[in-house]
Short mmCIF file of C-alpha atoms in Angstrom, two decimals:
data_model
loop_
_atom_site.label_atom_id
_atom_site.label_comp_id
_atom_site.label_asym_id
_atom_site.label_seq_id
_atom_site.Cartn_x
_atom_site.Cartn_y
_atom_site.Cartn_z
CA MET A 1 31.16 -23.11 26.20
CA THR A 2 33.15 -25.67 24.13
CA SER A 3 36.58 -24.77 22.62
CA GLU A 4 34.76 -25.05 18.96
CA SER A 5 32.26 -22.19 20.00
CA THR A 6 34.99 -19.92 21.30
CA GLU A 7 36.69 -19.82 17.94
CA LYS A 8 34.20 -17.12 16.80
CA ALA A 9 32.30 -14.26 18.30
CA PRO A 10 28.46 -15.39 17.96
CA GLY A 11 25.95 -14.23 15.73
CA PHE A 12 25.81 -10.81 13.85
CA LEU A 13 29.03 -9.66 15.82
CA GLY A 14 30.99 -12.74 14.76
CA ARG A 15 30.06 -12.22 11.01
CA ALA A 16 30.68 -8.63 11.26
CA LEU A 17 34.28 -9.01 12.62
CA ASP A 18 35.06 -11.96 10.19
CA GLY A 19 34.00 -9.47 7.37
CA ILE A 20 36.18 -6.82 8.80
CA GLU A 21 39.32 -9.30 9.03
CA ARG A 22 38.61 -10.56 5.45
CA VAL A 23 38.61 -7.05 4.15
CA GLY A 24 41.50 -5.91 6.37
CA ASN A 25 43.60 -8.72 4.85
CA LYS A 26 43.13 -7.54 1.47
CA LEU A 27 44.73 -4.32 2.09
CA PRO A 28 48.39 -4.01 1.12
CA ASP A 29 51.19 -3.50 3.37
CA PRO A 30 51.36 0.22 4.75
CA ALA A 31 54.34 0.84 2.80
CA MET A 32 52.86 -0.22 -0.50
CA LEU A 33 49.74 1.70 0.29
CA PHE A 34 51.79 4.88 0.39
CA LEU A 35 53.32 4.01 -2.91
CA ILE A 36 49.55 3.36 -4.36
CA LEU A 37 48.48 6.64 -3.02
CA MET A 38 51.38 8.60 -4.15
CA PHE A 39 50.63 7.53 -7.91
CA ALA A 40 47.01 8.32 -7.22
CA VAL A 41 47.94 11.77 -6.11
CA TRP A 42 50.16 12.01 -9.35
CA ALA A 43 47.03 10.87 -11.58
CA ILE A 44 44.64 13.19 -9.78
CA SER A 45 46.79 16.04 -9.94
CA ALA A 46 47.25 15.56 -13.64
CA LEU A 47 43.52 15.51 -14.15
CA LEU A 48 42.62 18.65 -12.00
CA SER A 49 45.52 20.62 -12.99
CA GLY A 50 43.52 22.47 -15.63
CA VAL A 51 40.73 22.98 -13.64
CA ASN A 52 39.87 26.67 -12.08
CA PHE A 53 38.82 26.52 -8.55
CA GLU A 54 36.91 29.22 -6.65
CA ALA A 55 38.34 27.99 -3.36
CA ILE A 56 40.75 30.46 -1.74
CA ASP A 57 44.06 29.44 -0.53
CA PRO A 58 44.51 30.60 2.87
CA ARG A 59 48.28 30.80 2.30
CA THR A 60 48.25 33.08 -0.54
CA ASP A 61 44.60 34.50 -0.38
CA SER A 62 44.33 33.45 -4.25
CA PRO A 63 42.20 30.70 -5.79
CA ILE A 64 44.01 27.24 -5.29
CA VAL A 65 45.72 25.97 -8.29
CA VAL A 66 46.49 21.98 -8.26
CA ASN A 67 49.96 21.40 -9.68
CA ASN A 68 50.50 18.57 -12.15
CA LEU A 69 53.13 16.10 -10.92
CA LEU A 70 53.16 14.35 -14.15
CA SER A 71 54.80 17.29 -15.87
CA ALA A 72 58.32 16.85 -16.80
CA GLU A 73 59.48 19.41 -14.45
CA ALA A 74 57.71 17.74 -11.62
CA LEU A 75 58.88 14.16 -12.41
CA THR A 76 62.69 15.68 -12.48
CA HIS A 77 62.24 17.13 -9.21
CA PHE A 78 60.74 13.91 -7.86
CA LEU A 79 63.94 12.11 -8.99
CA THR A 80 66.57 14.69 -7.93
CA SER A 81 64.88 15.13 -4.41
CA MET A 82 63.92 11.53 -3.67
CA VAL A 83 67.01 10.99 -1.29
CA THR A 84 66.65 14.43 0.50
CA THR A 85 62.84 14.12 0.92
CA PHE A 86 63.41 10.66 2.68
CA THR A 87 66.48 11.88 4.89
CA ALA A 88 64.58 15.12 5.83
CA PHE A 89 61.36 13.26 6.74
CA ALA A 90 60.87 14.48 10.31
CA PRO A 91 59.36 11.48 11.97
CA LEU A 92 62.45 9.34 10.75
CA GLY A 93 64.96 10.87 12.83
CA VAL A 94 62.71 11.35 15.80
CA VAL A 95 61.77 7.53 16.13
CA LEU A 96 65.17 6.38 15.50
CA VAL A 97 67.00 8.55 18.05
CA ALA A 98 64.49 7.85 20.66
CA MET A 99 64.59 4.00 19.95
CA LEU A 100 68.43 4.00 20.44
CA GLY A 101 68.17 5.20 23.84
CA VAL A 102 65.14 3.03 24.78
CA GLY A 103 66.66 -0.16 23.18
CA VAL A 104 69.68 0.08 25.54
CA ALA A 105 67.48 0.20 28.52
CA GLU A 106 65.10 -2.47 27.19
CA GLN A 107 68.11 -4.86 26.15
CA SER A 108 69.90 -4.42 29.21
CA GLY A 109 66.78 -5.54 31.42
CA PHE A 110 66.34 -2.40 33.25
CA ILE A 111 62.75 -1.57 32.16
CA ASN A 112 61.85 -5.26 32.53
CA THR A 113 62.94 -5.12 36.10
CA ALA A 114 61.23 -1.77 36.64
CA LEU A 115 57.78 -3.29 35.41
CA LYS A 116 58.32 -6.38 37.53
CA GLN A 117 59.18 -4.49 40.76
CA MET A 118 56.09 -2.16 40.10
CA LEU A 119 53.81 -5.18 39.76
CA LYS A 120 55.20 -7.04 42.68
CA ILE A 121 54.63 -4.41 45.42
CA THR A 122 51.00 -4.00 44.75
CA PRO A 123 48.30 -4.92 47.11
CA ALA A 124 46.01 -7.56 45.88
CA LYS A 125 42.78 -5.45 45.79
CA PHE A 126 44.73 -3.04 43.37
CA LEU A 127 46.32 -5.52 41.27
CA THR A 128 44.01 -4.69 38.20
CA PRO A 129 44.50 -1.18 38.23
CA ALA A 130 48.40 -1.57 38.79
CA VAL A 131 48.47 -3.78 35.80
CA VAL A 132 46.62 -1.24 33.67
CA LEU A 133 48.97 1.56 34.80
CA VAL A 134 52.05 -0.57 34.20
CA GLY A 135 50.67 -1.33 30.51
CA ILE A 136 50.05 2.29 29.93
CA ILE A 137 53.66 3.37 31.27
CA SER A 138 55.21 0.46 29.19
CA HIS A 139 54.72 2.82 26.12
CA THR A 140 57.94 4.42 26.75
CA ALA A 141 59.66 1.19 25.98
CA THR A 142 57.42 0.62 22.86
CA ASP A 143 56.99 -3.14 22.42
CA ALA A 144 58.16 -4.05 26.06
CA GLY A 145 54.28 -3.95 27.09
CA TYR A 146 53.42 -6.61 24.42
CA VAL A 147 56.21 -8.89 25.29
CA VAL A 148 56.69 -8.30 28.95
CA VAL A 149 53.60 -6.74 30.76
CA ILE A 150 50.79 -8.91 29.10
CA PRO A 151 52.06 -12.39 29.69
CA LEU A 152 53.55 -11.27 33.16
CA ALA A 153 49.86 -9.94 34.01
CA GLY A 154 48.49 -13.35 33.19
CA VAL A 155 51.09 -15.31 35.32
CA ILE A 156 50.47 -12.85 38.30
CA PHE A 157 46.76 -13.33 37.99
CA PHE A 158 47.21 -17.17 38.01
CA THR A 159 49.52 -17.14 40.64
CA VAL A 160 47.31 -15.15 43.07
CA GLY A 161 44.31 -17.50 42.17
CA ARG A 162 42.32 -15.06 39.76
CA HIS A 163 41.66 -15.84 35.95
CA PRO A 164 44.62 -15.52 34.12
CA LEU A 165 42.80 -14.45 30.85
CA ALA A 166 41.51 -11.51 32.93
CA GLY A 167 45.04 -10.27 33.73
CA ILE A 168 45.74 -10.67 29.98
CA ALA A 169 42.87 -8.70 28.93
CA ALA A 170 43.41 -5.82 31.69
CA ALA A 171 47.07 -5.50 30.38
CA PHE A 172 46.19 -5.77 26.74
CA ALA A 173 43.59 -3.09 27.38
CA GLY A 174 46.14 -0.80 29.17
CA VAL A 175 49.11 -1.38 26.54
CA SER A 176 47.29 -1.28 23.49
CA GLY A 177 43.78 0.43 24.46
CA GLY A 178 45.55 3.24 26.27
CA PHE A 179 48.33 3.45 23.96
CA CYS A 180 48.21 7.14 23.36
CA ALA A 181 47.89 7.84 27.17
CA ASN A 182 51.03 8.13 29.63
CA PHE A 183 52.14 10.16 32.46
CA ILE A 184 55.72 9.95 30.83
CA PRO A 185 56.55 11.74 27.61
CA SER A 186 57.42 9.20 25.26
CA GLY A 187 58.59 8.63 21.60
CA ILE A 188 54.79 8.82 20.49
CA ASP A 189 54.56 12.55 21.29
CA PRO A 190 57.23 14.00 19.21
CA LEU A 191 56.30 11.41 16.47
CA LEU A 192 52.79 12.47 16.24
CA GLN A 193 53.82 16.22 16.80
CA SER A 194 55.89 15.93 13.68
CA PHE A 195 53.12 14.43 11.52
CA THR A 196 50.59 17.19 12.90
CA GLN A 197 52.99 20.07 12.21
CA SER A 198 53.74 19.00 8.66
CA ALA A 199 50.00 18.53 8.25
CA ALA A 200 49.04 22.13 9.62
CA GLN A 201 51.80 23.59 7.50
CA ILE A 202 49.93 22.84 4.47
CA VAL A 203 47.66 25.76 5.41
CA ASP A 204 50.07 27.73 7.58
CA PRO A 205 53.77 27.32 6.55
CA ASP A 206 55.00 29.19 9.53
CA ILE A 207 52.92 27.48 12.34
CA GLN A 208 55.00 25.32 14.92
CA VAL A 209 53.56 22.49 17.17
CA ASN A 210 55.15 21.77 20.40
CA PRO A 211 56.21 18.07 20.96
CA LEU A 212 54.49 17.99 24.15
CA ASN A 213 51.30 19.77 22.96
CA ASN A 214 49.08 16.75 24.18
CA TRP A 215 51.20 15.85 27.31
CA PHE A 216 48.64 16.92 30.03
CA PHE A 217 45.56 15.61 28.35
CA ALA A 218 47.48 12.29 27.84
CA ALA A 219 48.46 12.17 31.54
CA SER A 220 44.93 13.16 32.59
CA SER A 221 43.44 10.45 30.46
CA CYS A 222 45.12 7.68 32.54
CA ILE A 223 42.43 8.28 35.16
CA PRO A 224 39.51 7.59 33.20
CA ILE A 225 41.12 4.80 31.24
CA THR A 226 42.49 2.79 34.43
CA LEU A 227 39.12 3.28 36.27
CA THR A 228 37.08 2.18 33.08
CA ILE A 229 39.42 -0.84 32.52
CA TRP A 230 39.45 -1.83 36.31
CA TYR A 231 35.61 -1.91 36.56
CA LEU A 232 35.13 -3.83 33.24
CA THR A 233 37.83 -6.35 34.31
CA ASP A 234 36.56 -7.17 37.82
CA LYS A 235 32.99 -6.77 37.44
CA ILE A 236 32.19 -7.95 33.89
CA LEU A 237 34.89 -9.91 32.22
CA GLU A 238 36.42 -11.86 34.96
CA PRO A 239 32.92 -13.26 36.36
CA ARG A 240 32.07 -14.31 32.68
CA LEU A 241 35.51 -15.77 32.07
CA ASN A 242 34.86 -17.84 35.37
CA ARG A 243 31.72 -19.15 34.06
CA SER A 244 32.71 -19.83 30.30
CA HIS A 245 36.25 -20.58 30.24
CA LYS A 246 37.38 -22.39 33.45
CA VAL A 247 40.99 -22.73 33.82
CA LYS A 248 42.18 -26.36 34.90
CA ARG A 249 45.05 -25.22 37.06
CA GLU A 250 46.61 -28.75 37.24
CA GLU A 251 46.94 -28.77 33.58
CA VAL A 252 48.63 -25.39 33.01
CA ASP A 253 52.34 -25.95 32.12
CA LEU A 254 53.68 -22.80 33.51
CA PRO A 255 56.88 -22.41 35.38
CA ALA A 256 56.95 -20.20 38.71
CA MET A 257 56.94 -16.65 38.13
CA GLU A 258 60.65 -15.73 37.84
CA GLU A 259 62.16 -13.57 40.85
CA VAL A 260 64.11 -10.54 40.72
CA THR A 261 67.31 -11.39 42.04
CA SER A 262 69.07 -9.34 44.71
CA LYS A 263 71.79 -8.40 42.10
CA GLU A 264 69.15 -7.11 39.89
CA ILE A 265 67.47 -5.16 42.67
CA ASN A 266 70.70 -3.63 43.65
CA ALA A 267 71.30 -2.66 40.03
CA PHE A 268 68.05 -1.45 39.61
CA ARG A 269 68.14 0.83 42.47
CA VAL A 270 71.52 2.35 41.45
CA ALA A 271 70.57 2.74 37.74
CA SER A 272 67.54 4.39 38.97
CA ALA A 273 69.27 6.86 41.14
CA VAL A 274 71.44 7.80 38.35
CA MET A 275 68.51 8.43 36.14
CA LEU A 276 66.75 10.60 38.77
CA ALA A 277 70.10 12.50 39.20
CA ALA A 278 70.55 13.18 35.42
CA ILE A 279 67.08 14.38 35.28
CA VAL A 280 67.15 16.49 38.28
CA GLY A 281 70.72 17.74 37.22
CA PHE A 282 69.51 18.80 33.75
CA PHE A 283 66.59 20.46 34.70
CA SER A 284 68.38 22.50 37.38
CA LEU A 285 70.25 24.06 34.20
CA THR A 286 66.90 25.66 33.20
CA ILE A 287 66.37 27.50 36.41
CA PRO A 288 68.75 30.51 35.81
CA GLU A 289 67.01 33.18 33.61
CA THR A 290 70.06 33.23 31.60
CA SER A 291 69.93 29.62 30.82
CA THR A 292 70.90 28.86 27.39
CA LEU A 293 67.79 26.30 27.33
CA ARG A 294 65.46 29.20 27.32
CA ASP A 295 64.49 31.06 24.12
CA ALA A 296 65.10 34.70 23.57
CA SER A 297 62.05 35.90 25.63
CA GLY A 298 63.08 33.47 28.55
CA SER A 299 60.56 30.88 27.80
CA LEU A 300 61.15 27.10 28.53
CA THR A 301 58.06 25.95 26.94
CA SER A 302 57.83 27.74 23.39
CA PHE A 303 58.70 25.77 20.26
CA SER A 304 61.92 27.73 19.84
CA ALA A 305 63.10 27.10 23.30
CA PRO A 306 66.20 24.71 23.21
CA LEU A 307 64.67 22.66 25.99
CA MET A 308 61.57 21.85 23.76
CA GLN A 309 63.81 21.23 20.65
CA SER A 310 65.84 18.74 23.07
CA ILE A 311 63.09 16.40 23.89
CA VAL A 312 64.06 13.62 21.63
CA PRO A 313 67.76 13.77 22.59
CA LEU A 314 66.65 13.83 26.33
CA ILE A 315 64.57 10.70 25.84
CA PHE A 316 67.56 9.09 24.29
CA ILE A 317 69.89 10.22 27.26
CA PHE A 318 67.70 9.34 30.00
CA PHE A 319 67.03 5.82 28.95
CA VAL A 320 70.71 5.09 27.90
CA LEU A 321 72.19 6.05 31.37
CA PRO A 322 70.35 3.69 33.51
CA GLY A 323 70.52 0.95 30.86
CA LEU A 324 74.05 1.10 30.89
CA VAL A 325 74.46 1.39 34.56
CA TYR A 326 71.90 -1.80 35.10
CA GLY A 327 73.54 -3.59 32.00
CA PHE A 328 77.26 -3.48 33.30
CA MET A 329 76.18 -4.29 37.10
CA THR A 330 74.15 -7.44 36.23
CA GLY A 331 76.46 -8.53 33.51
CA THR A 332 73.97 -8.11 30.61
CA PHE A 333 76.69 -5.87 29.18
CA LYS A 334 80.34 -6.85 29.55
CA SER A 335 82.02 -4.51 26.99
CA SER A 336 80.91 -1.57 24.77
CA ALA A 337 80.27 -3.93 21.84
CA ASP A 338 77.34 -5.44 24.00
CA VAL A 339 75.91 -1.82 24.05
CA VAL A 340 76.23 -1.27 20.42
CA GLN A 341 74.47 -4.83 19.89
CA ALA A 342 71.68 -3.63 22.11
CA MET A 343 71.16 -0.60 19.99
CA SER A 344 71.62 -2.56 16.83
CA LYS A 345 68.93 -4.88 18.01
CA SER A 346 66.46 -2.23 18.82
CA MET A 347 67.21 -0.92 15.26
CA SER A 348 66.50 -4.18 13.52
CA GLY A 349 63.20 -3.89 14.89
CA MET A 350 62.73 -0.64 13.23
CA ALA A 351 63.35 -1.93 9.85
CA HIS A 352 59.86 -2.12 8.66
CA TYR A 353 59.28 1.38 9.88
CA ILE A 354 62.09 2.69 7.83
CA VAL A 355 60.87 1.16 4.57
CA MET A 356 57.33 2.62 5.39
CA ALA A 357 58.83 6.00 6.12
CA PHE A 358 60.55 6.00 2.87
CA PHE A 359 57.42 5.54 0.83
CA CYS A 360 55.47 7.80 3.24
CA ALA A 361 57.94 10.52 3.13
CA GLN A 362 57.55 10.46 -0.82
CA PHE A 363 53.60 10.30 -0.52
CA VAL A 364 53.51 13.28 2.00
CA ALA A 365 55.76 15.47 -0.38
CA ALA A 366 53.65 14.55 -3.30
CA PHE A 367 50.44 15.51 -1.61
CA SER A 368 51.94 18.84 -0.27
CA ALA A 369 53.46 19.64 -3.77
CA SER A 370 50.00 18.96 -5.54
CA ASN A 371 47.94 21.39 -3.40
CA LEU A 372 45.43 18.66 -3.34
CA GLY A 373 45.59 18.79 0.58
CA ALA A 374 44.84 22.55 0.50
CA LEU A 375 41.86 21.87 -1.90
CA ILE A 376 40.42 19.25 0.09
CA ALA A 377 40.80 21.19 3.49
CA VAL A 378 39.21 24.21 2.20
CA GLU A 379 36.41 22.37 0.29
CA GLY A 380 35.86 20.20 3.24
CA ALA A 381 35.76 22.99 5.71
CA GLY A 382 33.16 24.57 3.40
CA GLY A 383 31.28 21.77 3.59
CA LEU A 384 31.51 21.36 7.25
CA LYS A 385 30.66 25.00 7.91
CA ALA A 386 27.37 24.42 5.62
CA MET A 387 26.35 21.65 7.94
CA ASN A 388 26.75 23.95 10.74
CA LEU A 389 27.71 21.41 13.22
CA PRO A 390 29.17 22.23 16.78
CA ALA A 391 32.85 21.98 17.03
CA GLU A 392 32.46 19.32 19.79
CA VAL A 393 30.33 17.37 17.17
CA THR A 394 32.89 17.69 14.41
CA VAL A 395 35.62 16.41 16.83
CA ILE A 396 33.81 13.30 17.93
CA GLY A 397 33.13 12.62 14.50
CA MET A 398 36.87 12.59 13.80
CA VAL A 399 37.32 10.39 16.78
CA ILE A 400 34.77 7.75 15.50
CA LEU A 401 36.55 7.96 12.10
CA VAL A 402 39.99 7.29 12.99
CA GLY A 403 38.76 4.55 15.30
CA PHE A 404 37.21 2.79 12.22
CA VAL A 405 40.32 3.34 9.98
CA ASN A 406 42.18 1.96 12.87
CA LEU A 407 40.55 -1.63 12.34
CA PHE A 408 42.43 -1.50 8.96
CA VAL A 409 45.57 0.56 9.36
CA GLY A 410 47.17 -0.46 12.66
CA SER A 411 50.27 1.59 12.52
CA SER A 412 49.62 4.88 14.33
CA SER A 413 52.23 6.89 12.67
CA ALA A 414 51.15 5.50 9.17
CA LYS A 415 47.43 6.35 9.90
CA TRP A 416 48.17 9.73 11.17
CA ALA A 417 50.37 10.41 8.02
CA LEU A 418 47.35 9.41 5.87
CA ILE A 419 44.65 11.25 7.83
CA GLY A 420 46.57 14.24 9.10
CA PRO A 421 47.18 16.05 5.99
CA VAL A 422 43.36 16.22 5.44
CA LEU A 423 41.84 16.56 8.71
CA VAL A 424 44.22 18.94 10.29
CA PRO A 425 43.99 21.70 7.66
CA MET A 426 40.22 21.06 7.25
CA LEU A 427 39.74 21.67 11.04
CA MET A 428 41.96 24.54 11.13
CA GLN A 429 39.49 26.06 8.65
CA LEU A 430 36.90 25.56 11.35
CA ASN A 431 39.12 27.37 13.99
CA ILE A 432 40.24 24.02 15.67
CA SER A 433 43.75 23.86 16.51
CA PRO A 434 46.29 21.21 15.36
CA ASP A 435 46.57 20.43 19.06
CA LEU A 436 43.00 19.59 19.47
CA SER A 437 42.95 17.55 16.32
CA GLN A 438 46.00 15.56 17.47
CA ALA A 439 44.25 14.94 20.85
CA ALA A 440 41.14 13.62 19.19
CA TYR A 441 43.35 11.37 17.04
CA ARG A 442 44.95 9.96 19.90
CA VAL A 443 41.59 8.92 21.33
CA GLY A 444 40.35 7.28 18.10
CA ASP A 445 43.65 5.83 17.56
CA SER A 446 44.00 3.90 20.78
CA SER A 447 40.38 2.75 21.46
CA SER A 448 40.09 0.16 18.66
CA ASN A 449 43.61 -1.27 18.76
CA ILE A 450 42.48 -4.11 20.90
CA ILE A 451 39.65 -5.37 18.59
CA THR A 452 41.46 -5.61 15.29
CA PRO A 453 43.29 -8.88 14.30
CA LEU A 454 45.40 -6.62 11.91
CA MET A 455 47.41 -5.20 14.89
CA PRO A 456 50.67 -7.26 14.68
CA TYR A 457 50.79 -8.27 18.39
CA PHE A 458 46.95 -9.56 18.37
CA PRO A 459 47.89 -13.21 17.47
CA LEU A 460 50.44 -13.18 20.24
CA VAL A 461 47.98 -12.33 22.78
CA VAL A 462 45.89 -14.99 21.47
CA VAL A 463 48.82 -17.61 22.06
CA TYR A 464 49.35 -16.07 25.73
CA CYS A 465 45.73 -16.90 26.15
CA GLN A 466 45.95 -20.46 25.14
CA ARG A 467 48.67 -21.44 27.61
CA TYR A 468 45.72 -21.43 30.08
CA VAL A 469 42.71 -22.33 28.11
CA LYS A 470 43.15 -24.55 25.14
CA GLY A 471 41.27 -23.83 21.90
CA ILE A 472 41.22 -19.95 22.42
CA GLY A 473 41.04 -18.11 19.03
CA ILE A 474 40.78 -14.77 17.49
CA GLY A 475 36.99 -14.46 17.84
CA THR A 476 37.15 -15.14 21.60
CA LEU A 477 39.75 -12.42 22.20
CA ILE A 478 37.89 -10.00 20.06
CA SER A 479 34.79 -10.89 22.03
CA MET A 480 36.75 -10.44 25.40
CA MET A 481 38.18 -7.02 24.22
CA LEU A 482 34.92 -5.43 22.60
CA PRO A 483 33.48 -4.14 25.82
CA PHE A 484 36.86 -2.51 26.55
CA SER A 485 37.06 -0.92 23.25
CA LEU A 486 33.54 0.49 23.04
CA ALA A 487 33.55 1.73 26.56
CA LEU A 488 37.12 3.40 25.89
CA LEU A 489 35.92 4.95 22.75
CA SER A 490 32.78 6.46 24.25
CA ILE A 491 34.41 7.40 27.90
CA TRP A 492 37.67 8.68 26.52
CA SER A 493 35.81 10.88 24.02
CA ALA A 494 33.56 12.09 26.74
CA TRP A 495 36.54 12.97 28.90
CA LEU A 496 37.98 14.96 25.90
CA LEU A 497 34.93 17.04 25.81
CA ILE A 498 34.72 17.49 29.41
CA TYR A 499 38.53 18.69 29.47
CA TRP A 500 38.00 20.87 26.79
CA SER A 501 34.85 22.53 28.28
CA ILE A 502 36.65 23.16 31.53
CA GLY A 503 39.51 24.75 29.51
CA PHE A 504 42.46 22.69 31.01
CA PRO A 505 45.56 23.06 28.77
CA LEU A 506 46.02 20.24 26.36
CA GLY A 507 49.76 20.39 26.59
CA LEU A 508 52.67 22.61 26.44
CA GLY A 509 52.24 25.52 24.15
CA ALA A 510 48.97 24.25 23.07
CA SER A 511 45.45 25.78 22.31
CA TYR A 512 42.15 24.75 21.52
CA THR A 513 41.52 27.25 18.73
CA TYR A 514 43.41 28.27 15.48
CA GLY A 515 43.35 31.71 14.20
#
């Protein structure tokens, strides 16, 4: 296959993907999208404020009334509460605090060394699943997977004589296709939980959602995800790449894989020991029945338990400690100013998220105040009930919908902020819990990440591929990743249904039904 023919996926698929890219490029930035949607909510609320609806608000047991957000009183409230609406936006604090801690561990080099060590000690026959697992685990460091694991996987595959693009694809599928799965709780858990809880409170103001409500399902999902990517990489993708995209190894301008120095290894061991000691020491405090980390009834896993309310601060602490030890032992950090600089650098990468969060907060507040969310939820639930679909069909339909929307709106938090206020209350009316709705969202949100050019890191992965095969384009990468995307969507959805049918717990304090 010539380099020209690899620029686009062939035939109907190529035309369809080109169309998706063109349409997606015309969408505004998520921040502006929230602004547009807020204005739309204002206008719709004004139009419907005089309409009498028969739908009953489950919160008040009275007919739903749409509030006019263009009234003088509503506009005054919008202006006076704009700042507090933003600062009280739950996902904002959750993400920023977690990222401060992860930023120290990442900038010190601790996380990078951990990833390299995990890949180096892996036997050759288990190289692919190791790359996938490391990619999944890298989510604890947000962008580390994209900037470390994916290119490193290409180097490792190239070094051991395998096709480097197969390594890149396997890592990309693990990092991005398995984005919402992880053995280790990370910032994505409380982030999604905060949106889920806000959406659920449209129907039930008193409902509380545990930050780790999907932890068990997310951890178990690593098994089918790893096996699926492993099989597709070794049995389907790599043989195809060896036929159609041969690598001229003598032409690859690639330095030898950087070895981890003895100094870095020693620092990593000490830092890991400190991290483990901190975790063990902290959780030993939860053992006594009188522990202040338990709630009034003695539970550790209820939402009101101080332990559960400390998840984000714990993420911060358990990443800061090894980051500090590693940084000062290797010389990455020479003073406290370097640590502050590391935190600042991690925050600079969150600038766009902060802007998006501002407009998202205003939209969510407007959507809630208008009562449109409650109206759509009740009317939509009525329509779904009339269709008399099995709950399993409804949940899988949600997975497919999320996967499709993900082609155009890449941000996980932005997408859930848009979809959650409609789907979570709607499914609650069908007795489907917010925890199960969020689990279904995680499946759909991850599966199509790897085939959308609108994902910010997608062009970067193309560049990684071009180091080994000149002429690789977006269409080629999509054609490489499409089998992974379709397989993950179907197999992960099936895993959710199996997991649900057996009745395994989704996570801490979670349930499958509401009401």
